[in-house]
Amino acid sequence: MRTWFKIALRNLKKNRRRSLITLLAIALGFASVCLFGGFTQYMYDANQEAAIYGRALGHLTVFKQGFLEQGQLDPARYLLTTEEIESIRGICTANPQVVMVTPQLQISGLVSNGKISTIFIAHGLVPSSIDAFMNGMKLFKFLEFEGRKLEDDSPYGVAVAKGLAKLLGLKVGSNAVVLSTTVDGQTNALDMEVFQLLNVDTEFLNNKVMRVPLAFAQQLYDTRGADRMVVLLDRTENTEPVFKQLRTAMQELGLGVEIKTWKQLSQWYQKVRDMFDLIFLFLFVIVFVIVVMSVVNTMSMAVLERTREIGTLRALGLKRRGVLLMFGIESSFLGVFGCGVGLLLTFMVRAWVNFAQPTWTPPGISASVPLKIILLPSYMVSSGIALVALCVLASLLPALRGSRQNIVDALGHV
Amino acid sequence: MRARNGENLLIEMDEVTKIYTLGQTRVEALKGISLKIGYGEFVAVWGPSGSGKTTLLNLIGMIDQPTSGRLCFGGREITSLTDNQQSDLRNQAIGFIFQGFNLIPVLSALENVMLPLQIRGEKLARALPAAQKRLAQVGLGDFIQQRPDKLSGGQRQRVAIARALVTEPSLVIADEPTANLDTTTAMKIVDLMRELNRGENTTFIFSTHDQRLLAQVDRLIDLQDGLIRGEEYRR
Ligand SMILES: Nc1ncnc2c1ncn2[C@@H]1O[C@H](COP(=O)(O)OP(=O)(O)O)[C@@H](O)[C@H]1O
Ligand SMILES: [Mg+2]
């Protein structure tokens, strides 16, 4: 075996320039797969974080059975009562992985500055729970509002999207009125004060969205209930097991509720993932083609140049598969060294990213955030193995031709 | 001579032909060769260029297949063997010496000589002393670390001879081994082959078109136009 390694290495060294070009192609391919993979991982992680923490979806959400299908049409019927809220809270807080359980209520209606009015939708949440969510933001960390924080003690202080505020001519400190119908069908109006101007990136939402204290939402709808209980866990990896535990516990109590994970609720996250998976596939196909083409080219030249050598080795008793092995080893060396250089390139780029800290404005985010590359060792190892295997497979094409030729013809080759 | 008694034969050829077809043209390189060679013989195949020497040696060496006829090596019919079986048999029983030396350029003299042993999977601990011994035997004990391109033609052919002998084969085939060498070196190479033939009873078959090299041989096969025109036993 050592002899074949020696032959492979020395031949690669002998054709230094050719080997180097192939090696570089493999290195660039590997580095781009690693770096793009690292960027994709960053996008996954950041969007996961944005869903769970940024949009306060939490890891798990408990609804009344049927809310997701019919809740929009008949909100009153699908609200969780205070008793249900307490039972859910009891079950959840008993689980050691649960960090926070908090009720939320989404409302809609009209908002008016006295002269003009427009529709709004608002997320009603407990102001003191907001920090727990925002503290989870590590990758897309930015100040998402101007003004002051919402407070448990100031139920009329609300946050308004900048687009909506502009529409109504509202500033921090301005007052306005919201109108809606209560769960009993009565018209209700409440005064509000603008505490915050929110950065909302989606055009469609920018002139509609508000964030209000839960008490405000409850008062407008004239209820003490909530439409969901949001559960925050210590670690995102625990989502699935805790999901199953809580679901069983709630079924046993016969609560008539359903529980969803953040993944089930966040279509955005899934869409980002699908898109990046597609881009990644595209990149991988390009890398695949480049690597296969350069390895096939290099090994074809090697087989051609060493035709007489193949004939000699066959005459000395080397079997056909021995010829395949010889070129397979040579090409796997190209793969291994290529990946090695690619790894170096990857780390160099990441070091630069960590040092220069470039910022960018990702889609769905209204501020620029530092770009990161999250390298997963398992991912890099499997890409490296795949690439080396690809090199070996690509070498088989020319090597098969070399191994099958007539020995006498090979020996007579000049 | 055992060969003449027809027993214990190394090679037995019976009406062997070889026809090359190149598109429309057919070349009858061998037109029906019957031949017996015994263990330990030192045989020269002699004839002008194009007479079929290389073709004959290729068939005996199992690196080419006859078009018709029977060819036995050590009592085994070789045309019925698979490619892998023939490869194994070549590795175990046959050593090759080529006109162009055919050393592996990236390997040192020592590594070249060890190659046939490593093809069969021999451990370094056994291949190394065997190769060193053979290189010393051909007078290249001081050149074992040299790459082929640092050696003279005569030295290269000595390395090739050491490589052919390292597996202790029953047969060594040498197709015009001296054609690329000057006369003095050529004589020395033939002397060396003769010495090894006598010392270890290894069968040698070599081809040449140079009459000056024939002084040493036991047996001369005179090939002409794909047929054996005559045979001569010298001793
Ligand atoms: N691969 C081949 N294809 C076609 N014809 C060949 C081939 N090899 C040899 N020949 C022909 O067969 C004949 C015998 O050739 P060869 O065995 O090489 O003779 P020698 O070695 O005595 O010079 C020649 O006429 C040669 O042209
Ligand atoms: Mg010839």
XYZ file of C-alpha atoms in Angstrom, chain A residues 1-4 6-7 10-11 14 308-309 311-321 406-408 411, chain B residues 58 63-64 83-84 87-88 90-91 96 98 100 102 104-108 111 115-116 118-119 124 147 163:
52
model
C 0.000 0.000 0.000
C 2.801 2.382 0.916
C 4.296 1.969 -2.527
C 1.055 3.103 -4.169
C 4.464 6.922 -2.816
C 3.810 6.565 -6.539
C 5.534 11.581 -6.425
C 3.541 11.752 -9.622
C 6.178 15.700 -10.698
C 3.435 2.585 -20.854
C 3.800 2.513 -17.095
C 1.397 -1.681 -19.380
C 4.592 -2.402 -17.439
C 2.770 -2.762 -14.126
C 0.172 -5.027 -15.710
C 2.967 -7.162 -17.191
C 4.505 -7.401 -13.715
C 1.184 -8.827 -12.525
C -0.876 -5.851 -11.419
C -4.569 -6.581 -11.839
C -7.030 -4.234 -13.472
C -8.417 -3.192 -10.112
C -4.563 -4.248 -24.075
C -1.232 -4.689 -22.274
C 0.850 -4.969 -25.438
C 3.565 -1.158 -23.601
C 4.172 -11.618 -25.724
C 0.407 -10.277 -22.041
C -1.337 -11.076 -25.311
C -7.421 -11.878 -16.703
C -6.900 -11.929 -12.928
C -2.041 -11.524 -13.808
C -1.342 -13.670 -10.757
C 2.637 -13.489 -14.487
C 3.462 -12.056 -11.106
C 10.005 -9.312 -17.872
C 11.955 -4.842 -21.848
C 13.114 0.177 -23.258
C 10.392 0.299 -18.539
C 8.883 3.446 -13.091
C 10.443 6.933 -13.264
C 9.214 8.154 -9.874
C 10.616 5.163 -8.005
C 14.236 4.582 -6.993
C 11.693 0.610 -5.120
C 7.608 -3.559 -7.079
C 6.708 -7.098 -8.241
C 4.611 -5.405 -3.506
C 2.141 -6.067 -6.304
C 8.365 -4.503 3.194
C 16.065 7.279 -9.720
C 13.312 -6.574 -10.948
